[in-house]
Amino acid sequence: MILSRRVFLAGLATVFGGVRASAAAIQHVLSPNRIQAKIAGHKVSMLGFNGSLPGPEIRAPQGQTVEITLENQLDEGALVHWHGLRVPNRMDGVNVLTQEAVVPGDSFRYRFRVPDAGTYWYHSHYLSYDQVSRGLFGAFIVEEQDPPAVDDDIVVQLFDILLDDANQYDETFYPAQFATEGRIGNIVTAFTPPVSVRIGDRLRLRLINPSIDRVYRIKLNGLTGKIVALDGMPLAQPQSLEPIFLAPGQRCDVIGDVTGQISFVDIYEEQTSRLGGIFVSGSRDPAKTTIEPLPQNKMPKPAPPSQTAELVLQGGAGSARHGGSGTWALNDVSGLPRSPLLSVARGEAARISIRNETGFSHVMHLHGHHFWELDGAGDVGAYRDSTYLEEDEVRDILVVLDNPGAWMLHCHMLSHQVDGMATWIKVD
Ligand code: C2O
Ligand code: CU
């Protein structure tokens, strides 16, 4: 699979004079449609892109321009958002804020350059709590010009599904779930491509959490290695493979060597559950080289903030009253406020203090940018696009707002987003 892709890219480079970035745009069509998926042994009617759940894996070399045509085959609206990718605002795929929903039978052509290598994903951003939970998501991989040497590069998507007593997708809206930790499925699974690897192989695993509300703490059996990237962005120093933590929307890249049967076990809840694994057969001598950091992307540098904002997370079961009209609110407003949380000139840095006053955890995601998590002393930590806060936790983030447009900032627990936890930032 990987070999044939390399051959294909090499072919493109020859035709277009050896400069990959100047090659013609990579073309894709994404058609959301109704599908019958096999889930836990049951035939379940779900949604997919091009007939599959998850949607097709999109891969592009860093710097390339991609053109993706959304052809809506559903009998409801559709939109696609490119989570974590720094795209022009009008390509961001957010209902109302950046474009109107594509109506049934209609199409929309997304066109953008992929500036940063890493693990990203795409998903519906129209009634997303519903459409994503029914299957409208897929992986979007941007490959380094000079990728690390591995035997296999495998995307793993951790997803949960709520089935009813008839083993069909549960369409009920449970207020008790929307006001607490969200809609949590009773089936958890790890979608992996049908590959087989050998003991001793060096793998790159790209873990993505497209689940709408569920948080995972993954124990990775059968592999020793390091975490090399979070939310697509390379870590300056690879980290040890402690249980891998993934809140909705977050990603984690791992490089490591196979030592036995590979399985992904969720140890977040008291009851551990096995989500899936990768088939191992045969063996080879393991690579003896150390795991190096991935090449850094060219990103803005941390700068002293010229703007600050407070973002208070409110609402949910058992919480104090707030001024919003929904279950959840940000700064006393439920849903997108008329005026943005911040309005800045392009290139300004902002510090946002996020204070979780609810009794539940949340994961705040900013579109169009990555940001630094700041520690108590104000020092910069991980560079991410989604930050996780436990109940009552406070976290400051620092962001250089260099991408013009109207950018959504919301809880990626999509049941919380739909019921109030969304705001936006304006960059001129
Ligand atoms: Cu995955 Cu508004 O985002
Ligand atoms: Cu939330």
Short mmCIF file of C-alpha atoms and ligand atoms in Angstrom, two decimals:
data_model
loop_
_atom_site.label_atom_id
_atom_site.label_comp_id
_atom_site.label_asym_id
_atom_site.label_seq_id
_atom_site.Cartn_x
_atom_site.Cartn_y
_atom_site.Cartn_z
CA MET A 1 0.00 0.00 0.00
CA ILE A 2 2.68 2.46 1.05
CA LEU A 3 5.04 1.40 -1.70
CA SER A 4 2.51 2.02 -4.43
CA ARG A 5 1.75 5.45 -3.04
CA ARG A 6 5.44 6.39 -3.13
CA VAL A 7 5.68 5.20 -6.70
CA PHE A 8 2.67 7.29 -7.58
CA LEU A 9 4.16 10.41 -5.98
CA ALA A 10 7.51 9.83 -7.63
CA GLY A 11 5.67 9.62 -10.94
CA LEU A 12 3.99 12.96 -10.32
CA ALA A 13 7.29 14.58 -9.42
CA THR A 14 8.85 13.47 -12.70
CA VAL A 15 6.00 14.71 -14.79
CA PHE A 16 5.98 18.09 -13.10
CA GLY A 17 9.71 18.71 -13.15
CA GLY A 18 10.67 17.18 -9.83
CA VAL A 19 9.06 19.81 -7.58
CA ARG A 20 6.26 18.10 -5.74
CA ALA A 21 4.71 21.30 -4.45
CA SER A 22 4.23 22.60 -7.95
CA ALA A 23 2.53 19.44 -9.15
CA ALA A 24 -1.12 19.78 -10.12
CA ALA A 25 -3.63 19.77 -7.29
CA ILE A 26 -4.50 16.36 -5.84
CA GLN A 27 -8.15 15.70 -6.64
CA HIS A 28 -10.67 13.91 -4.47
CA VAL A 29 -14.42 13.58 -4.37
CA LEU A 30 -16.17 13.04 -1.06
CA SER A 31 -19.78 11.94 -1.28
CA PRO A 32 -21.59 11.56 2.01
CA ASN A 33 -24.21 8.87 1.72
CA ARG A 34 -26.20 6.29 3.64
CA ILE A 35 -24.41 3.01 4.15
CA GLN A 36 -24.87 -0.33 5.84
CA ALA A 37 -21.92 -0.80 8.19
CA LYS A 38 -20.86 -3.96 9.99
CA ILE A 39 -20.64 -3.02 13.66
CA ALA A 40 -19.99 -5.58 16.39
CA GLY A 41 -21.34 -8.22 14.04
CA HIS A 42 -24.54 -6.32 13.24
CA LYS A 43 -25.63 -4.64 10.05
CA VAL A 44 -26.26 -1.06 11.08
CA SER A 45 -27.41 1.76 8.88
CA MET A 46 -24.96 4.63 9.29
CA LEU A 47 -23.50 7.43 7.18
CA GLY A 48 -20.24 7.26 5.28
CA PHE A 49 -18.17 9.02 2.64
CA ASN A 50 -17.99 7.23 -0.72
CA GLY A 51 -19.70 4.22 0.82
CA SER A 52 -17.26 3.71 3.66
CA LEU A 53 -17.03 4.38 7.37
CA PRO A 54 -14.58 5.89 8.21
CA GLY A 55 -14.36 7.88 4.98
CA PRO A 56 -11.40 7.35 2.63
CA GLU A 57 -7.97 8.20 4.00
CA ILE A 58 -6.72 11.35 2.28
CA ARG A 59 -2.94 11.71 1.94
CA ALA A 60 -1.03 14.60 0.47
CA PRO A 61 2.60 15.67 0.54
CA GLN A 62 3.36 18.77 2.59
CA GLY A 63 3.01 21.96 0.54
CA GLN A 64 0.69 20.34 -1.99
CA THR A 65 -2.61 21.89 -3.09
CA VAL A 66 -5.63 19.64 -2.79
CA GLU A 67 -9.01 20.00 -4.40
CA ILE A 68 -11.81 18.09 -2.75
CA THR A 69 -15.30 18.18 -4.16
CA LEU A 70 -18.10 17.52 -1.71
CA GLU A 71 -21.01 15.95 -3.57
CA ASN A 72 -23.93 15.76 -1.22
CA GLN A 73 -25.86 12.51 -1.75
CA LEU A 74 -27.72 12.81 1.55
CA ASP A 75 -31.26 14.02 1.98
CA GLU A 76 -29.98 16.61 4.47
CA GLY A 77 -27.33 19.36 4.41
CA ALA A 78 -23.61 18.62 4.45
CA LEU A 79 -20.29 20.40 5.02
CA VAL A 80 -16.75 19.20 5.58
CA HIS A 81 -14.29 20.74 8.05
CA TRP A 82 -10.55 19.99 7.89
CA HIS A 83 -9.70 19.64 11.53
CA GLY A 84 -6.28 21.06 12.49
CA LEU A 85 -5.28 22.11 8.98
CA ARG A 86 -4.42 25.78 8.47
CA VAL A 87 -6.71 26.47 5.54
CA PRO A 88 -8.13 29.77 4.24
CA ASN A 89 -11.21 30.73 6.24
CA ARG A 90 -13.69 30.28 3.38
CA MET A 91 -12.51 26.65 3.08
CA ASP A 92 -13.03 25.87 6.79
CA GLY A 93 -16.43 24.24 6.29
CA VAL A 94 -18.28 25.70 9.28
CA ASN A 95 -22.01 26.18 9.00
CA VAL A 96 -23.10 29.85 9.13
CA LEU A 97 -19.66 31.17 10.15
CA THR A 98 -17.79 30.33 6.92
CA GLN A 99 -20.35 28.89 4.49
CA GLU A 100 -23.93 27.75 4.10
CA ALA A 101 -24.66 24.05 4.21
CA VAL A 102 -24.47 22.28 0.84
CA VAL A 103 -28.04 21.21 0.08
CA PRO A 104 -28.93 17.68 -1.10
CA GLY A 105 -27.79 17.03 -4.67
CA ASP A 106 -25.49 20.06 -4.66
CA SER A 107 -21.71 20.19 -4.51
CA PHE A 108 -18.91 22.43 -3.24
CA ARG A 109 -15.26 22.45 -4.22
CA TYR A 110 -12.77 22.90 -1.39
CA ARG A 111 -9.32 23.96 -2.54
CA PHE A 112 -6.39 24.66 -0.25
CA ARG A 113 -2.69 24.08 0.27
CA VAL A 114 -1.57 21.83 3.13
CA PRO A 115 1.25 23.80 4.78
CA ASP A 116 2.01 21.53 7.73
CA ALA A 117 2.94 17.85 7.87
CA GLY A 118 1.08 15.73 10.40
CA THR A 119 -2.01 13.77 11.37
CA TYR A 120 -5.26 15.63 10.79
CA TRP A 121 -8.83 14.58 10.09
CA TYR A 122 -11.95 15.73 8.35
CA HIS A 123 -15.52 15.60 9.52
CA SER A 124 -18.98 17.02 9.05
CA HIS A 125 -19.46 20.43 10.64
CA TYR A 126 -23.18 20.56 9.95
CA LEU A 127 -25.25 19.17 12.84
CA SER A 128 -21.94 17.58 13.64
CA TYR A 129 -22.94 15.88 16.92
CA ASP A 130 -25.41 13.87 14.84
CA GLN A 131 -23.56 13.44 11.53
CA VAL A 132 -20.19 12.62 13.10
CA SER A 133 -21.76 10.10 15.48
CA ARG A 134 -23.38 8.48 12.43
CA GLY A 135 -20.01 8.18 10.69
CA LEU A 136 -19.11 11.29 8.68
CA PHE A 137 -15.38 11.51 9.34
CA GLY A 138 -12.03 10.31 7.98
CA ALA A 139 -8.26 10.73 8.32
CA PHE A 140 -6.29 13.47 6.54
CA ILE A 141 -2.56 12.79 6.50
CA VAL A 142 0.01 15.34 5.35
CA GLU A 143 3.32 13.61 4.68
CA GLU A 144 6.72 15.10 5.52
CA GLN A 145 9.03 15.84 2.58
CA ASP A 146 11.49 13.63 4.39
CA PRO A 147 9.43 11.12 6.40
CA PRO A 148 10.97 8.97 9.16
CA ALA A 149 11.94 5.47 8.06
CA VAL A 150 9.21 3.04 9.14
CA ASP A 151 7.96 -0.27 7.80
CA ASP A 152 4.32 0.75 8.01
CA ASP A 153 2.36 3.93 8.60
CA ILE A 154 -1.01 3.04 10.09
CA VAL A 155 -3.98 5.24 10.96
CA VAL A 156 -6.02 4.11 13.97
CA GLN A 157 -9.39 5.77 14.61
CA LEU A 158 -11.01 5.23 18.00
CA PHE A 159 -14.76 5.47 17.74
CA ASP A 160 -17.79 4.67 19.82
CA ILE A 161 -21.33 3.99 18.66
CA LEU A 162 -24.58 3.86 20.60
CA LEU A 163 -26.75 0.93 19.51
CA ASP A 164 -30.30 0.39 20.72
CA ASP A 165 -31.95 -2.88 21.78
CA ALA A 166 -32.49 -3.85 18.15
CA ASN A 167 -28.74 -3.29 17.51
CA GLN A 168 -29.43 -0.26 15.34
CA TYR A 169 -28.02 3.25 15.63
CA ASP A 170 -29.85 4.81 18.59
CA GLU A 171 -31.57 7.97 17.37
CA THR A 172 -32.93 8.98 20.76
CA PHE A 173 -31.84 12.29 22.19
CA TYR A 174 -31.11 11.64 25.88
CA PRO A 175 -31.22 14.97 27.78
CA ALA A 176 -29.39 13.35 30.70
CA GLN A 177 -26.44 12.58 28.42
CA PHE A 178 -26.33 15.95 26.71
CA ALA A 179 -26.24 17.70 30.12
CA THR A 180 -23.41 15.53 31.46
CA GLU A 181 -20.50 13.76 29.79
CA GLY A 182 -22.25 13.58 26.42
CA ARG A 183 -23.50 10.76 24.24
CA ILE A 184 -21.34 7.76 25.10
CA GLY A 185 -21.61 4.69 22.89
CA ASN A 186 -22.01 1.12 24.07
CA ILE A 187 -19.73 -0.19 21.30
CA VAL A 188 -16.11 0.98 21.15
CA THR A 189 -13.89 0.12 18.27
CA ALA A 190 -10.52 0.94 16.72
CA PHE A 191 -10.74 1.28 12.94
CA THR A 192 -7.46 0.16 11.37
CA PRO A 193 -6.59 -0.71 7.77
CA PRO A 194 -6.34 -4.46 7.06
CA VAL A 195 -2.56 -4.72 7.36
CA SER A 196 -0.36 -7.36 8.89
CA VAL A 197 2.98 -6.51 10.52
CA ARG A 198 5.92 -8.51 11.87
CA ILE A 199 7.54 -8.60 15.29
CA GLY A 200 10.53 -6.27 14.98
CA ASP A 201 8.86 -3.97 12.46
CA ARG A 202 9.10 -0.26 13.13
CA LEU A 203 5.66 1.34 12.88
CA ARG A 204 4.24 4.80 12.83
CA LEU A 205 0.77 4.78 14.36
CA ARG A 206 -1.46 7.80 13.94
CA LEU A 207 -4.20 7.68 16.56
CA ILE A 208 -7.26 9.88 16.05
CA ASN A 209 -10.28 10.29 18.31
CA PRO A 210 -13.28 11.15 16.09
CA SER A 211 -15.78 10.07 18.81
CA ILE A 212 -18.20 12.85 19.55
CA ASP A 213 -17.87 12.83 23.35
CA ARG A 214 -15.78 9.92 24.58
CA VAL A 215 -12.34 10.36 26.10
CA TYR A 216 -9.79 7.52 25.83
CA ARG A 217 -6.75 6.60 27.88
CA ILE A 218 -5.08 3.97 25.74
CA LYS A 219 -2.65 1.32 26.80
CA LEU A 220 -0.82 0.16 23.72
CA ASN A 221 0.22 -3.49 24.03
CA GLY A 222 2.82 -5.10 21.79
CA LEU A 223 4.81 -1.99 20.88
CA THR A 224 7.69 -0.13 22.54
CA GLY A 225 8.32 3.37 21.34
CA LYS A 226 7.65 7.06 21.80
CA ILE A 227 4.98 9.66 21.23
CA VAL A 228 6.37 11.91 18.49
CA ALA A 229 3.49 14.32 17.76
CA LEU A 230 0.32 15.69 19.34
CA ASP A 231 -2.56 17.13 17.30
CA GLY A 232 -0.39 16.80 14.19
CA MET A 233 2.51 18.86 15.53
CA PRO A 234 5.92 17.22 16.10
CA LEU A 235 7.22 17.23 19.67
CA ALA A 236 10.67 18.77 20.04
CA GLN A 237 11.52 15.75 22.20
CA PRO A 238 9.64 12.47 21.76
CA GLN A 239 7.80 11.49 24.95
CA SER A 240 7.53 8.14 26.67
CA LEU A 241 4.58 5.97 25.73
CA GLU A 242 2.56 6.35 28.87
CA PRO A 243 -1.09 5.61 28.47
CA ILE A 244 -2.06 7.68 25.46
CA PHE A 245 -4.68 10.28 26.30
CA LEU A 246 -7.10 11.33 23.57
CA ALA A 247 -10.07 13.64 24.10
CA PRO A 248 -12.51 14.09 21.20
CA GLY A 249 -10.78 15.62 18.17
CA GLN A 250 -7.24 15.03 19.47
CA ARG A 251 -4.49 13.03 17.72
CA CYS A 252 -1.28 11.35 18.76
CA ASP A 253 1.53 9.98 16.57
CA VAL A 254 3.58 7.09 17.91
CA ILE A 255 6.72 5.52 16.46
CA GLY A 256 7.82 2.19 17.88
CA ASP A 257 8.90 -1.38 17.35
CA VAL A 258 6.55 -4.36 17.43
CA THR A 259 7.23 -6.74 20.34
CA GLY A 260 4.10 -8.91 20.26
CA GLN A 261 0.38 -8.89 19.43
CA ILE A 262 -0.71 -5.26 19.16
CA SER A 263 -3.85 -4.20 20.93
CA PHE A 264 -5.43 -0.93 21.99
CA VAL A 265 -6.97 -1.13 25.44
CA ASP A 266 -8.95 1.71 26.93
CA ILE A 267 -8.17 2.09 30.64
CA TYR A 268 -10.07 5.37 31.12
CA GLU A 269 -13.00 3.79 32.91
CA GLU A 270 -12.58 1.32 35.76
CA GLN A 271 -13.66 -1.36 33.36
CA THR A 272 -11.00 -1.68 30.69
CA SER A 273 -12.07 -2.50 27.18
CA ARG A 274 -10.17 -3.78 24.21
CA LEU A 275 -10.90 -1.64 21.17
CA GLY A 276 -9.04 -3.65 18.58
CA GLY A 277 -5.57 -4.46 17.40
CA ILE A 278 -3.20 -4.97 14.50
CA PHE A 279 -2.51 -8.42 13.13
CA VAL A 280 1.06 -9.61 13.77
CA SER A 281 2.67 -12.51 11.97
CA GLY A 282 6.31 -13.42 11.40
CA SER A 283 9.30 -11.53 12.67
CA ARG A 284 12.46 -9.70 11.64
CA ASP A 285 15.44 -8.13 13.39
CA PRO A 286 14.31 -4.88 14.95
CA ALA A 287 15.73 -1.55 13.80
CA LYS A 288 18.45 -0.54 16.21
CA THR A 289 18.27 3.18 15.50
CA THR A 290 16.82 5.56 18.08
CA ILE A 291 13.53 7.35 17.51
CA GLU A 292 14.31 10.89 16.41
CA PRO A 293 12.00 13.92 16.60
CA LEU A 294 9.96 14.54 13.44
CA PRO A 295 10.99 17.55 11.33
CA GLN A 296 9.32 20.69 12.71
CA ASN A 297 6.70 22.56 10.72
CA LYS A 298 7.25 26.25 9.98
CA MET A 299 4.91 27.76 12.54
CA PRO A 300 4.71 31.18 14.19
CA LYS A 301 6.89 31.64 17.29
CA PRO A 302 5.43 32.38 20.73
CA ALA A 303 5.17 36.15 21.22
CA PRO A 304 4.08 38.31 24.16
CA PRO A 305 0.28 38.68 23.94
CA SER A 306 -1.12 42.06 22.93
CA GLN A 307 -4.66 40.87 23.72
CA THR A 308 -6.13 38.82 26.53
CA ALA A 309 -9.52 37.21 27.05
CA GLU A 310 -11.29 35.17 29.68
CA LEU A 311 -13.36 32.19 28.64
CA VAL A 312 -15.59 30.73 31.32
CA LEU A 313 -17.14 27.32 30.69
CA GLN A 314 -20.55 27.09 32.31
CA GLY A 315 -23.59 24.88 32.62
CA GLY A 316 -24.48 21.23 32.64
CA ALA A 317 -26.17 19.16 35.30
CA GLY A 318 -25.84 20.48 38.84
CA SER A 319 -24.02 23.68 37.95
CA ALA A 320 -24.68 27.29 38.94
CA ARG A 321 -27.06 29.31 36.77
CA HIS A 322 -25.63 31.12 33.78
CA GLY A 323 -26.95 33.75 31.38
CA GLY A 324 -27.21 31.52 28.30
CA SER A 325 -30.33 29.93 26.86
CA GLY A 326 -28.87 26.42 26.38
CA THR A 327 -27.63 23.70 28.69
CA TRP A 328 -24.05 24.92 28.31
CA ALA A 329 -22.61 28.40 27.89
CA LEU A 330 -19.36 30.29 27.35
CA ASN A 331 -19.19 33.66 29.15
CA ASP A 332 -22.96 33.57 29.75
CA VAL A 333 -23.88 33.02 26.10
CA SER A 334 -25.12 29.75 24.58
CA GLY A 335 -24.18 29.34 20.91
CA LEU A 336 -22.25 31.75 18.70
CA PRO A 337 -22.41 35.27 20.16
CA ARG A 338 -23.06 38.26 17.91
CA SER A 339 -19.61 39.69 18.61
CA PRO A 340 -16.46 37.60 18.73
CA LEU A 341 -14.60 36.66 21.90
CA LEU A 342 -11.58 38.47 20.44
CA SER A 343 -11.10 40.73 17.46
CA VAL A 344 -7.47 41.14 16.45
CA ALA A 345 -5.26 42.37 13.66
CA ARG A 346 -3.55 39.64 11.69
CA GLY A 347 -0.41 38.44 13.45
CA GLU A 348 -1.36 39.57 16.96
CA ALA A 349 -0.76 37.19 19.84
CA ALA A 350 -3.50 36.57 22.38
CA ARG A 351 -3.60 34.87 25.75
CA ILE A 352 -6.90 33.21 26.60
CA SER A 353 -7.62 32.07 30.17
CA ILE A 354 -10.04 29.19 30.06
CA ARG A 355 -11.84 28.47 33.33
CA ASN A 356 -13.97 25.36 33.63
CA GLU A 357 -16.71 26.12 36.16
CA THR A 358 -18.73 23.05 35.25
CA GLY A 359 -18.73 19.65 36.93
CA PHE A 360 -17.60 17.92 33.71
CA SER A 361 -14.55 17.81 31.49
CA HIS A 362 -14.31 19.60 28.15
CA VAL A 363 -11.93 19.86 25.20
CA MET A 364 -11.68 23.30 23.64
CA HIS A 365 -10.77 23.41 19.93
CA LEU A 366 -9.72 26.48 17.94
CA HIS A 367 -10.06 26.48 14.16
CA GLY A 368 -7.38 27.64 11.73
CA HIS A 369 -4.54 27.81 14.27
CA HIS A 370 -2.56 25.83 16.79
CA PHE A 371 -1.85 27.28 20.25
CA TRP A 372 0.49 26.67 23.16
CA GLU A 373 -0.81 25.37 26.45
CA LEU A 374 0.75 27.51 29.20
CA ASP A 375 1.71 26.06 32.56
CA GLY A 376 1.13 27.75 35.94
CA ALA A 377 4.32 29.79 35.54
CA GLY A 378 3.24 30.95 32.07
CA ASP A 379 5.82 28.81 30.27
CA VAL A 380 4.83 27.34 26.93
CA GLY A 381 3.96 23.64 26.83
CA ALA A 382 2.38 21.44 24.18
CA TYR A 383 1.43 22.99 20.83
CA ARG A 384 -2.06 21.74 19.99
CA ASP A 385 -5.38 22.57 18.40
CA SER A 386 -7.53 21.11 21.19
CA THR A 387 -6.94 21.42 24.93
CA TYR A 388 -8.54 19.23 27.57
CA LEU A 389 -9.79 20.58 30.91
CA GLU A 390 -10.98 18.49 33.84
CA GLU A 391 -13.83 19.78 35.97
CA ASP A 392 -12.84 22.99 37.79
CA GLU A 393 -9.56 23.17 35.88
CA VAL A 394 -8.08 26.44 34.58
CA ARG A 395 -5.80 26.59 31.53
CA ASP A 396 -4.24 29.51 29.74
CA ILE A 397 -3.36 29.24 26.09
CA LEU A 398 -1.25 31.48 23.89
CA VAL A 399 -2.03 31.82 20.20
CA VAL A 400 -0.54 33.83 17.35
CA LEU A 401 -3.59 34.72 15.27
CA ASP A 402 -2.08 34.96 11.81
CA ASN A 403 -4.84 33.42 9.69
CA PRO A 404 -7.47 36.00 8.67
CA GLY A 405 -11.15 35.22 9.03
CA ALA A 406 -13.86 34.19 11.48
CA TRP A 407 -12.69 31.14 13.45
CA MET A 408 -14.76 28.96 15.67
CA LEU A 409 -13.62 28.10 19.20
CA HIS A 410 -15.76 25.38 20.74
CA CYS A 411 -15.97 22.32 22.90
CA HIS A 412 -15.21 19.28 20.75
CA MET A 413 -17.52 17.18 22.87
CA LEU A 414 -20.05 17.75 20.15
CA SER A 415 -23.07 17.24 22.42
CA HIS A 416 -21.79 20.22 24.41
CA GLN A 417 -21.12 22.27 21.29
CA VAL A 418 -24.63 21.81 19.93
CA ASP A 419 -26.13 22.81 23.25
CA GLY A 420 -24.21 26.04 23.72
CA MET A 421 -20.41 25.68 23.97
CA ALA A 422 -19.27 27.66 20.95
CA THR A 423 -17.81 31.08 20.32
CA TRP A 424 -15.57 32.66 17.68
CA ILE A 425 -12.53 34.84 17.09
CA LYS A 426 -12.12 37.43 14.36
CA VAL A 427 -8.78 38.05 12.67
CA ASP A 428 -8.56 40.96 10.21
CU1 C2O B 1 -13.16 19.15 14.58
CU2 C2O B 1 -15.11 22.70 14.85
O1 C2O B 1 -14.12 20.91 14.72
CU CU B 2 -17.65 20.27 26.60
#
